[in-house]
Backbone as a printed PyTorch tensor [residue, N CA C, xyz], in Angstrom:
tensor([[[-10.3240,   7.3810,  -2.6280],
         [-10.8890,   8.3670,  -3.6300],
         [-10.6640,  10.3270,  -3.3790]],

        [[-10.8030,  10.0320,  -1.9420],
         [-10.3420,  11.5270,  -1.2130],
         [ -9.5700,  12.3890,  -1.0280]],

        [[ -8.6150,  10.8340,  -0.6950],
         [ -6.7280,  11.2080,  -0.9870],
         [ -6.8970,  11.7980,  -3.1250]],

        [[ -7.8260,  11.2650,  -4.0490],
         [ -6.2990,  11.4790,  -4.9270],
         [ -6.8530,  12.6350,  -5.1120]],

        [[ -7.3440,  14.1050,  -5.7740],
         [ -7.5920,  14.8360,  -5.6820],
         [ -7.1740,  15.9640,  -4.7950]],

        [[ -6.8300,  16.1440,  -3.8810],
         [ -5.1630,  16.6300,  -3.4020],
         [ -3.7710,  15.6270,  -3.5120]],

        [[ -3.4550,  14.5420,  -3.9300],
         [ -2.8180,  14.1460,  -4.2190],
         [ -2.3410,  14.7970,  -5.6060]],

        [[ -3.5230,  14.8360,  -7.0660],
         [ -3.0300,  14.7610,  -8.3710],
         [ -2.1890,  16.4340,  -7.5550]],

        [[ -3.0780,  17.4230,  -7.0520],
         [ -2.3970,  19.3030,  -6.6510],
         [ -1.4120,  18.8930,  -6.5430]],

        [[ -1.0670,  18.6050,  -5.2270],
         [  0.1980,  18.4530,  -4.7540],
         [  1.5750,  17.5830,  -5.0070]],

        [[  1.0430,  16.1810,  -5.9380],
         [  2.2890,  16.1450,  -7.0970],
         [  2.3030,  17.6230,  -8.5420]],

        [[  1.2580,  18.5650,  -8.6400],
         [  1.5810,  19.2190, -10.2850],
         [  2.2420,  20.5220,  -9.0620]],

        [[  2.5420,  20.4190,  -7.5460],
         [  2.6830,  21.1040,  -6.7850],
         [  4.1020,  21.4560,  -6.1000]],

        [[  4.6640,  20.0550,  -6.1680],
         [  5.6090,  19.3530,  -5.1530],
         [  6.7770,  18.8530,  -7.1620]],

        [[  6.1040,  18.6050,  -7.4090],
         [  6.8810,  17.2740,  -8.4560],
         [  6.0390,  15.6070,  -8.2880]],

        [[  5.7800,  15.7370,  -9.5830],
         [  6.0440,  13.8860,  -9.0080],
         [  6.2290,  13.2510,  -8.4780]],

        [[  7.5000,  13.6220,  -8.5850],
         [  8.3780,  12.1280,  -8.0130],
         [  8.5050,  12.0320,  -6.5500]],

        [[  8.5840,  13.7510,  -6.3360],
         [  8.2390,  13.3750,  -4.6950],
         [  7.1680,  13.5980,  -4.0470]],

        [[  5.5480,  13.7580,  -4.5860],
         [  4.5650,  14.0180,  -4.1800],
         [  4.6330,  12.1350,  -3.6430]],

        [[  5.1330,  10.3770,  -4.3350],
         [  5.5120,  10.0690,  -4.3950],
         [  6.1300,   9.2940,  -3.9640]],

        [[  7.6200,   9.9990,  -3.8020],
         [  8.4620,   9.5930,  -2.7930],
         [  7.9380,   9.9520,  -1.1460]],

        [[  6.7040,  10.9890,  -0.9850],
         [  6.1490,  11.7810,  -0.1570],
         [  5.9560,  10.5640,   0.4280]],

        [[  4.4760,   9.8650,  -0.3030],
         [  3.2360,   9.0240,  -0.4090],
         [  4.0810,   7.4520,   0.5700]],

        [[  5.5270,   6.4680,  -0.4620],
         [  5.6220,   5.6360,  -0.1990],
         [  6.3720,   5.4340,   1.0560]],

        [[  7.5420,   7.3350,   1.3320],
         [  7.8870,   7.1880,   3.1380],
         [  6.9620,   7.1170,   4.0070]],

        [[  5.7660,   7.8500,   3.9660],
         [  4.5770,   7.4570,   4.9830],
         [  4.2610,   6.4390,   5.4650]],

        [[  4.4220,   5.7270,   4.1730],
         [  3.5080,   4.2400,   3.9550],
         [  4.1650,   2.9640,   4.2310]],

        [[  5.4990,   3.4440,   4.3560],
         [  6.2200,   2.1100,   4.5150],
         [  7.0930,   2.9790,   6.3440]],

        [[  5.9900,   3.5850,   6.4080],
         [  6.6320,   4.3560,   8.3840],
         [  5.0970,   3.6610,   8.8460]],

        [[  4.0260,   3.9470,   8.4860],
         [  2.4460,   3.0150,   8.9930],
         [  2.6150,   2.2090,   8.1260]],

        [[  3.3230,   0.9610,   8.1250],
         [  2.7890,  -0.5130,   8.0500],
         [  4.5360,  -0.9610,   8.7910]],

        [[  5.8200,   0.0340,   8.6890],
         [  6.2490,  -0.7390,   9.9670],
         [  5.7700,  -0.1560,  11.7610]],

        [[  5.0190,   0.6230,  11.8310],
         [  4.2120,   1.1790,  13.3360],
         [  3.1340,   0.3200,  13.3020]],

        [[  3.0710,  -0.8140,  11.9860],
         [  2.1180,  -1.6360,  12.7200],
         [  1.7080,  -2.6920,  12.8190]],

        [[  3.0280,  -3.1110,  12.5300],
         [  3.5570,  -3.7310,  12.9690],
         [  3.0340,  -4.0750,  14.8960]],

        [[  3.9720,  -3.2480,  14.9020],
         [  4.3720,  -2.8890,  16.8940],
         [  2.8160,  -2.3350,  17.2330]],

        [[  1.8750,  -1.9820,  16.9910],
         [  0.8720,  -1.4220,  17.7660],
         [  0.6780,  -3.0080,  18.2510]],

        [[ -0.4390,  -2.6990,  19.1020],
         [ -1.1590,  -4.7050,  20.0380],
         [ -2.9640,  -4.6060,  19.7950]],

        [[ -3.8060,  -2.9390,  19.9950],
         [ -4.6620,  -3.2170,  20.1750],
         [ -5.6480,  -2.4630,  17.7530]],

        [[ -6.3690,  -3.2760,  17.7140],
         [ -7.4320,  -2.7690,  16.4300],
         [ -7.5090,  -1.3050,  16.2490]],

        [[ -7.7330,  -0.6600,  18.2760],
         [ -7.6620,   0.9260,  17.6470],
         [ -6.4920,   1.6540,  17.2210]],

        [[ -5.4490,   0.6640,  17.8170],
         [ -4.2920,   1.9380,  17.1770],
         [ -3.7840,   1.7060,  16.0530]],

        [[ -4.8220,   0.5570,  15.6920],
         [ -3.7480,   0.1960,  13.6340],
         [ -5.3860,   1.2100,  13.0800]],

        [[ -6.7350,   1.6750,  13.1380],
         [ -7.0190,   1.6640,  11.9040],
         [ -5.7190,   3.3550,  11.5240]],

        [[ -6.5050,   3.6120,  12.8720],
         [ -5.1580,   5.3210,  11.8230],
         [ -4.6200,   4.9940,  11.4920]],

        [[ -3.9960,   4.3410,  11.1470],
         [ -2.2090,   3.8370,  11.0950],
         [ -2.8050,   3.5240,   9.2300]],

        [[ -3.5770,   2.6720,   9.2300],
         [ -3.7430,   2.1240,   8.2310],
         [ -4.7080,   3.4480,   7.3250]],

        [[ -5.4780,   3.8500,   8.1730],
         [ -5.2640,   4.9650,   7.4770],
         [ -4.9320,   5.6980,   6.5350]],

        [[ -3.5960,   5.9800,   7.8350],
         [ -2.7940,   6.8830,   6.6210],
         [ -1.9970,   6.8200,   5.9130]],

        [[ -1.7480,   5.1420,   6.3970],
         [ -1.3410,   3.9370,   5.1100],
         [ -1.8910,   3.8880,   3.2780]],

        [[ -3.5200,   3.9330,   4.2130],
         [ -4.2190,   3.8290,   3.0140],
         [ -4.3110,   5.4060,   2.0960]],

        [[ -4.0100,   6.9150,   2.9850],
         [ -4.3690,   7.8790,   1.8220],
         [ -2.7130,   8.1940,   1.7520]],

        [[ -1.5200,   7.4450,   1.8480],
         [ -0.3520,   7.6430,   1.5950],
         [ -0.2410,   6.7510,   0.2890]],

        [[ -0.8650,   5.6640,   0.2430],
         [ -1.0420,   5.6690,  -0.7600],
         [ -1.4430,   5.7260,  -2.5420]],

        [[ -2.4760,   7.0170,  -1.9140],
         [ -2.9030,   7.2120,  -3.3730],
         [ -1.4310,   7.9790,  -4.2480]],

        [[ -1.3610,   9.2940,  -2.9650],
         [  0.5800,   9.8580,  -4.0370],
         [  0.8810,   9.4980,  -5.3000]],

        [[  1.8050,   7.8100,  -4.2670],
         [  2.5990,   7.0640,  -5.7640],
         [  0.7790,   6.7090,  -7.3470]],

        [[ -0.1360,   6.9750,  -6.1990],
         [ -1.0440,   6.1700,  -7.2840],
         [ -1.6770,   6.8880,  -8.1760]],

        [[ -1.8830,   8.2350,  -7.8600],
         [ -2.1800,   9.0840,  -8.4180],
         [ -1.1130,  10.0270,  -9.3800]],

        [[  0.7410,   9.8960,  -8.8670],
         [  1.3030,  10.3230,  -9.3590],
         [  2.1850,   9.5220, -10.5300]],

        [[  2.0650,   8.2030, -10.1690],
         [  2.5320,   6.9020, -11.7870],
         [  2.1870,   7.0680, -12.9640]],

        [[  0.9320,   7.4730, -13.1980],
         [  0.0640,   7.3020, -14.0780],
         [  0.7270,   8.0470, -15.1560]],

        [[  0.7840,   9.5860, -15.0570],
         [  0.7240,  10.9960, -15.6680],
         [  1.9850,  10.8940, -16.2120]],

        [[  3.1000,  10.6330, -14.6100],
         [  5.0290,  10.6070, -14.5830],
         [  5.3980,   9.1010, -16.0250]],

        [[  4.8450,   8.6310, -15.7730],
         [  4.4980,   8.0910, -16.9490],
         [  4.0760,   8.1230, -18.5880]],

        [[  2.9580,   8.8690, -18.4690],
         [  2.7580,   9.3650, -19.4830],
         [  3.4030,  10.3690, -20.3940]],

        [[  3.4360,  11.8230, -19.5270],
         [  3.5750,  12.6870, -19.9250],
         [  4.6830,  12.4490, -21.1030]],

        [[  5.8970,  12.2210, -20.8680],
         [  6.9260,  12.5930, -21.5920],
         [  7.1830,  10.9950, -22.4660]],

        [[  5.6030,  11.0870, -23.7130],
         [  6.0350,   9.7700, -24.2550],
         [  5.1440,  10.6040, -25.1910]],

        [[  5.9250,  10.7780, -26.7810],
         [  4.7960,  11.0430, -28.2390],
         [  3.0730,  10.8460, -27.2960]],

        [[  2.7470,  11.3000, -28.1350],
         [  1.2840,  12.0800, -28.4970],
         [  0.5820,  10.2840, -28.6180]],

        [[  1.5550,  10.1730, -30.4070],
         [  0.7960,   8.9620, -31.8050],
         [  1.5620,   8.2510, -31.1960]],

        [[  2.0840,   7.4210, -29.5590],
         [  2.4360,   6.0090, -29.1910],
         [  1.6790,   6.1890, -27.6470]],

        [[  1.4090,   7.4770, -26.9300],
         [  0.3660,   7.2290, -25.7770],
         [ -0.8180,   6.3530, -25.6620]],

        [[ -1.4000,   6.2030, -26.7380],
         [ -2.2150,   5.0020, -26.3220],
         [ -2.0010,   3.6880, -26.2150]],

        [[ -0.9750,   3.0920, -26.9210],
         [ -0.7360,   1.9910, -26.7860],
         [  0.0390,   1.3780, -25.0470]],

        [[  0.9550,   2.5720, -25.2240],
         [  1.8190,   2.9840, -23.9390],
         [  1.0310,   2.2090, -22.3060]],

        [[  0.7170,   3.0690, -22.9220],
         [ -0.9440,   4.1390, -21.7880],
         [ -1.2450,   2.1650, -21.2800]],

        [[ -2.3190,   1.8020, -22.0550],
         [ -2.3210,   0.5040, -21.7090],
         [ -1.8000,  -1.1580, -21.7150]],

        [[ -0.1880,  -0.4100, -21.7190],
         [  0.7710,  -1.6890, -21.3760],
         [  1.0110,  -0.7490, -19.7250]],

        [[  0.9840,   0.2890, -19.0050],
         [  1.0280,   0.3110, -17.9230],
         [ -0.0460,  -0.2240, -17.2370]],

        [[ -1.9340,   0.1120, -17.6280],
         [ -2.5420,  -0.0280, -16.8550],
         [ -2.4010,  -1.7980, -16.9980]],

        [[ -2.1390,  -2.0940, -17.6580],
         [ -2.0700,  -3.8770, -17.8270],
         [ -0.8860,  -4.5950, -16.6740]],

        [[  0.5270,  -4.0130, -16.5260],
         [  0.8140,  -4.5030, -16.1280],
         [  0.0630,  -3.2700, -14.3350]],

        [[ -0.5050,  -2.7040, -14.4420],
         [ -0.9390,  -2.4620, -13.1470],
         [ -1.7950,  -3.3600, -12.6450]],

        [[ -2.4060,  -4.2890, -13.6930],
         [ -3.4090,  -5.0370, -13.4330],
         [ -2.5350,  -6.3880, -12.9350]],

        [[ -2.4530,  -6.4540, -13.7670],
         [ -0.9050,  -8.4610, -13.3720],
         [ -0.2080,  -8.3730, -11.6690]],

        [[  0.5980,  -7.3310, -11.6890],
         [  0.7590,  -6.8300,  -9.5270],
         [ -0.1920,  -7.2020,  -9.1680]],

        [[ -1.7740,  -6.4730,  -8.4650],
         [ -2.3930,  -6.9100,  -8.3910],
         [ -3.1190,  -8.6510,  -8.5690]],

        [[ -2.9510,  -8.8200, -10.3350],
         [ -3.1700, -10.5140, -10.0430],
         [ -2.1580, -12.2310,  -9.4970]],

        [[ -1.1230, -10.8010,  -9.3830],
         [  0.2490, -11.6760,  -8.8020],
         [  0.9210, -11.0940,  -7.4980]],

        [[  0.1610, -10.4340,  -7.1450],
         [  0.5660, -10.4550,  -6.0470],
         [ -0.3560, -10.5350,  -4.7020]],

        [[ -1.1750, -10.2830,  -4.8950],
         [ -2.3090, -10.3620,  -4.0200],
         [ -2.3820, -11.9110,  -3.6670]],

        [[ -2.7050, -12.5930,  -4.5870],
         [ -2.7110, -13.8110,  -4.2050],
         [ -1.2140, -15.0730,  -2.8070]],

        [[ -0.3470, -13.9660,  -4.3030],
         [  1.3720, -14.3930,  -4.0240],
         [  1.0330, -13.9590,  -2.2580]],

        [[  0.6840, -12.7210,  -1.8390],
         [  0.2440, -12.1040,  -0.0770],
         [ -0.7260, -13.4720,   0.3830]],

        [[ -1.3110, -13.4090,   0.0990],
         [ -2.4280, -14.7640,   0.8810],
         [ -1.2510, -15.7330,   0.7260]],

        [[ -1.3590, -15.9100,  -0.2000],
         [  0.0990, -17.2670,   1.0490],
         [  0.6440, -16.7810,   2.0110]],

        [[  1.9290, -16.4060,   1.9930],
         [  2.1750, -15.4880,   3.0790],
         [  1.7250, -15.6310,   3.9200]],

        [[  0.0600, -14.7320,   3.8490],
         [ -0.4110, -14.9870,   5.2110],
         [ -0.6450, -16.2750,   5.9110]],

        [[ -0.8620, -16.9430,   5.2240],
         [ -0.7350, -18.3070,   5.2850],
         [  0.0170, -18.7870,   5.9400]],

        [[  0.7920, -19.0050,   4.9510],
         [  2.1840, -19.3940,   6.1950],
         [  2.8890, -19.1610,   7.5620]],

        [[  3.0250, -16.9980,   6.8450],
         [  3.2930, -16.8150,   8.2060],
         [  2.1820, -16.7300,   9.7580]],

        [[  0.8300, -17.4380,   9.6060],
         [ -0.4370, -16.7550,   9.9170],
         [ -0.8250, -15.3800,  10.5100]],

        [[ -0.2880, -15.2910,  10.4460],
         [ -1.6830, -13.8210,  10.7210],
         [ -1.0730, -12.5100,   9.9510]],

        [[ -1.2620, -11.1410,  10.6770],
         [ -1.3370, -10.3960,   9.3160],
         [  0.5610,  -9.6830,   9.9260]],

        [[  0.5480,  -9.7630,  11.0220],
         [  2.7660,  -8.5550,  11.6760],
         [  3.3910,  -8.8490,  10.8340]],

        [[  3.5870, -10.1020,  10.3850],
         [  4.8840, -10.0430,   9.3840],
         [  4.4670,  -9.7280,   8.3810]],

        [[  3.4170,  -9.4150,   7.2070],
         [  3.0310,  -8.8480,   6.1270],
         [  3.0890,  -7.5380,   6.0390]],

        [[  2.9500,  -6.8460,   7.3590],
         [  2.7040,  -5.7300,   7.1740],
         [  3.9490,  -5.4350,   6.9300]],

        [[  5.5400,  -6.1710,   7.5710],
         [  6.4180,  -5.8780,   7.5490],
         [  7.2430,  -6.3000,   6.0870]],

        [[  6.2770,  -7.7250,   5.6180],
         [  6.8050,  -7.4100,   4.6190],
         [  6.3540,  -6.2590,   3.2760]],

        [[  5.0110,  -5.7050,   3.3090],
         [  4.5280,  -3.9450,   2.3400],
         [  6.1200,  -3.0950,   2.5870]],

        [[  6.5990,  -3.4570,   3.9480],
         [  7.2840,  -2.4260,   4.1270],
         [  8.2080,  -2.4900,   3.8200]],

        [[  8.7770,  -3.0820,   3.0780],
         [ 10.1160,  -3.4360,   2.1150],
         [  9.9210,  -3.9550,   0.5140]],

        [[  8.4590,  -3.6360,   0.8220],
         [  8.0830,  -3.1300,  -0.7540],
         [  8.0130,  -1.6900,  -0.9550]],

        [[  7.4940,  -1.6510,  -0.0860],
         [  7.7630,   0.4200,  -0.2750],
         [  8.9610,   0.6920,  -0.2720]],

        [[  9.7540,  -0.2380,   0.4760],
         [ 11.3410,   0.7070,   0.3910],
         [ 11.9240,   0.0760,  -1.0190]],

        [[ 11.0610,  -0.7110,  -1.7890],
         [ 12.2220,  -1.4810,  -2.9490],
         [ 11.2670,  -0.3210,  -4.3360]],

        [[  9.9410,   0.1330,  -3.4640],
         [  9.0270,   1.3210,  -4.6860],
         [  9.5950,   2.6050,  -4.8130]],

        [[ 10.6920,   2.8510,  -3.3210],
         [ 10.6830,   3.8890,  -2.8550],
         [ 12.2080,   4.1860,  -4.4790]],

        [[ 13.2010,   3.0810,  -3.7030],
         [ 14.1300,   3.1020,  -4.7730],
         [ 13.8690,   3.1520,  -6.5950]],

        [[ 12.6230,   2.8240,  -6.9460],
         [ 12.5530,   2.4990,  -8.3920],
         [ 12.2040,   4.2730,  -8.7030]],

        [[ 11.7240,   5.0150,  -7.6280],
         [ 11.1460,   5.8510,  -7.7440],
         [ 12.1930,   7.1720,  -7.7990]],

        [[ 13.1950,   6.5030,  -7.2290],
         [ 14.5930,   7.4550,  -7.6680],
         [ 15.3240,   7.3540,  -8.3780]],

        [[ 14.8430,   6.0550,  -9.2540],
         [ 15.6560,   5.7290, -10.1860],
         [ 15.2530,   6.8690, -11.4620]],

        [[ 14.0470,   7.3300, -11.4030],
         [ 13.4700,   8.5490, -12.0870],
         [ 14.1560,   9.6670, -12.1230]],

        [[ 15.0090,  10.0770, -13.4440],
         [ 15.9360,  10.8940, -13.0360],
         [ 14.4250,  12.7520, -12.8960]],

        [[ 15.5450,  12.7990, -12.1950],
         [ 14.5140,  14.6660, -11.6080],
         [ 14.0520,  15.4280, -12.8810]],

        [[ 12.6840,  15.8480, -12.7770],
         [ 11.5830,  16.2460, -14.0560],
         [ 11.3220,  15.6720, -14.8850]],

        [[ 11.9240,  15.0370, -14.6390],
         [ 10.9070,  13.7840, -15.4650],
         [  9.3270,  13.3200, -15.9270]],

        [[  9.1790,  13.7150, -16.8080],
         [  7.5450,  13.1280, -16.5910],
         [  6.5030,  14.8660, -15.8320]],

        [[  7.5030,  15.9620, -16.0480],
         [  6.3710,  16.8330, -15.0260],
         [  5.8940,  17.4650, -16.1990]],

        [[  4.4330,  17.9660, -16.4470],
         [  3.8390,  18.3870, -16.8710],
         [  3.8080,  19.6880, -17.2440]],

        [[  4.0670,  21.1700, -17.9610],
         [  3.9620,  23.0800, -17.5290],
         [  2.6630,  22.5120, -16.8970]],

        [[  2.7060,  22.8060, -15.7140],
         [  1.0290,  23.5200, -14.7270],
         [  0.4750,  24.3910, -15.4820]],

        [[  1.7440,  25.8250, -16.1870],
         [  1.1880,  27.0920, -16.3390],
         [  1.3230,  28.4870, -15.3740]],

        [[  1.6450,  27.2560, -14.6710],
         [  2.4410,  28.7650, -13.5020],
         [  3.6040,  29.0690, -13.9420]],

        [[  3.6700,  30.2660, -13.4570],
         [  4.8730,  31.3850, -14.2340],
         [  6.0510,  30.5140, -13.2480]],

        [[  7.2500,  31.0720, -14.2810],
         [  8.7640,  29.9190, -13.5860],
         [  8.9310,  30.3350, -12.4310]],

        [[  8.8560,  32.2550, -12.2980],
         [  9.0710,  31.9040, -10.9430],
         [  8.3260,  31.4610,  -9.2910]],

        [[  6.9400,  31.6080, -10.1610],
         [  6.1180,  30.9260,  -8.8730],
         [  6.1120,  29.2890,  -8.3560]],

        [[  7.5570,  28.6980,  -9.7230],
         [  7.6240,  26.8980, -10.4180],
         [  9.0080,  26.6130,  -9.0950]],

        [[  9.5910,  27.6160,  -8.8430],
         [ 10.5970,  27.7130,  -8.2210],
         [ 10.3980,  28.1360,  -6.9160]],

        [[  9.5000,  28.8580,  -6.5500],
         [  9.1950,  29.1230,  -5.1380],
         [  8.7210,  27.8350,  -4.1610]],

        [[  7.4630,  27.3480,  -5.2360],
         [  7.2320,  26.0590,  -5.0240],
         [  7.5820,  24.4090,  -4.8830]],

        [[  8.7080,  24.8910,  -5.3360],
         [  9.2240,  23.4550,  -5.6500],
         [ 10.9060,  23.8310,  -4.4560]],

        [[ 11.4960,  22.1100,  -3.6510],
         [ 11.6790,  22.1580,  -3.1940],
         [ 13.1300,  22.1200,  -3.8620]],

        [[ 13.7490,  23.0690,  -2.5610],
         [ 15.7970,  22.7290,  -2.9830],
         [ 16.3010,  21.8840,  -3.3780]],

        [[ 16.6250,  21.5860,  -4.8850],
         [ 17.6080,  20.3080,  -5.3960],
         [ 19.5350,  20.4020,  -4.4900]]])
């Protein structure tokens, strides 16, 4: 929850799509590193980093989806978006639990989650640049200074 505000601010500054990609890349790197650590002391900072990185796609996905939708359709589509998020947890958590039981430990799950994160990066890369970006009220020249070069 502490990461939600910074993730939202970063999303308005560099773009929601870019913030989501940055969070997913950091998360994937953390998960890959978790597969290689040998002690809990090494794992804790990586788990914290992965959790913090997850706020970037989590916070910026909803506005990226809802903002281009006409106001009269936002309610229904927003509820479908949230329903899909909930169903993802309802399906993914038991699936990952079964995989944990099958592999006999967390190590393989870190690699599997890194693969999930890579697939999420591919999905976000398919979102057209500028889609779902709200006008933040900043002057046009300020947005070009803050936006990354394309």
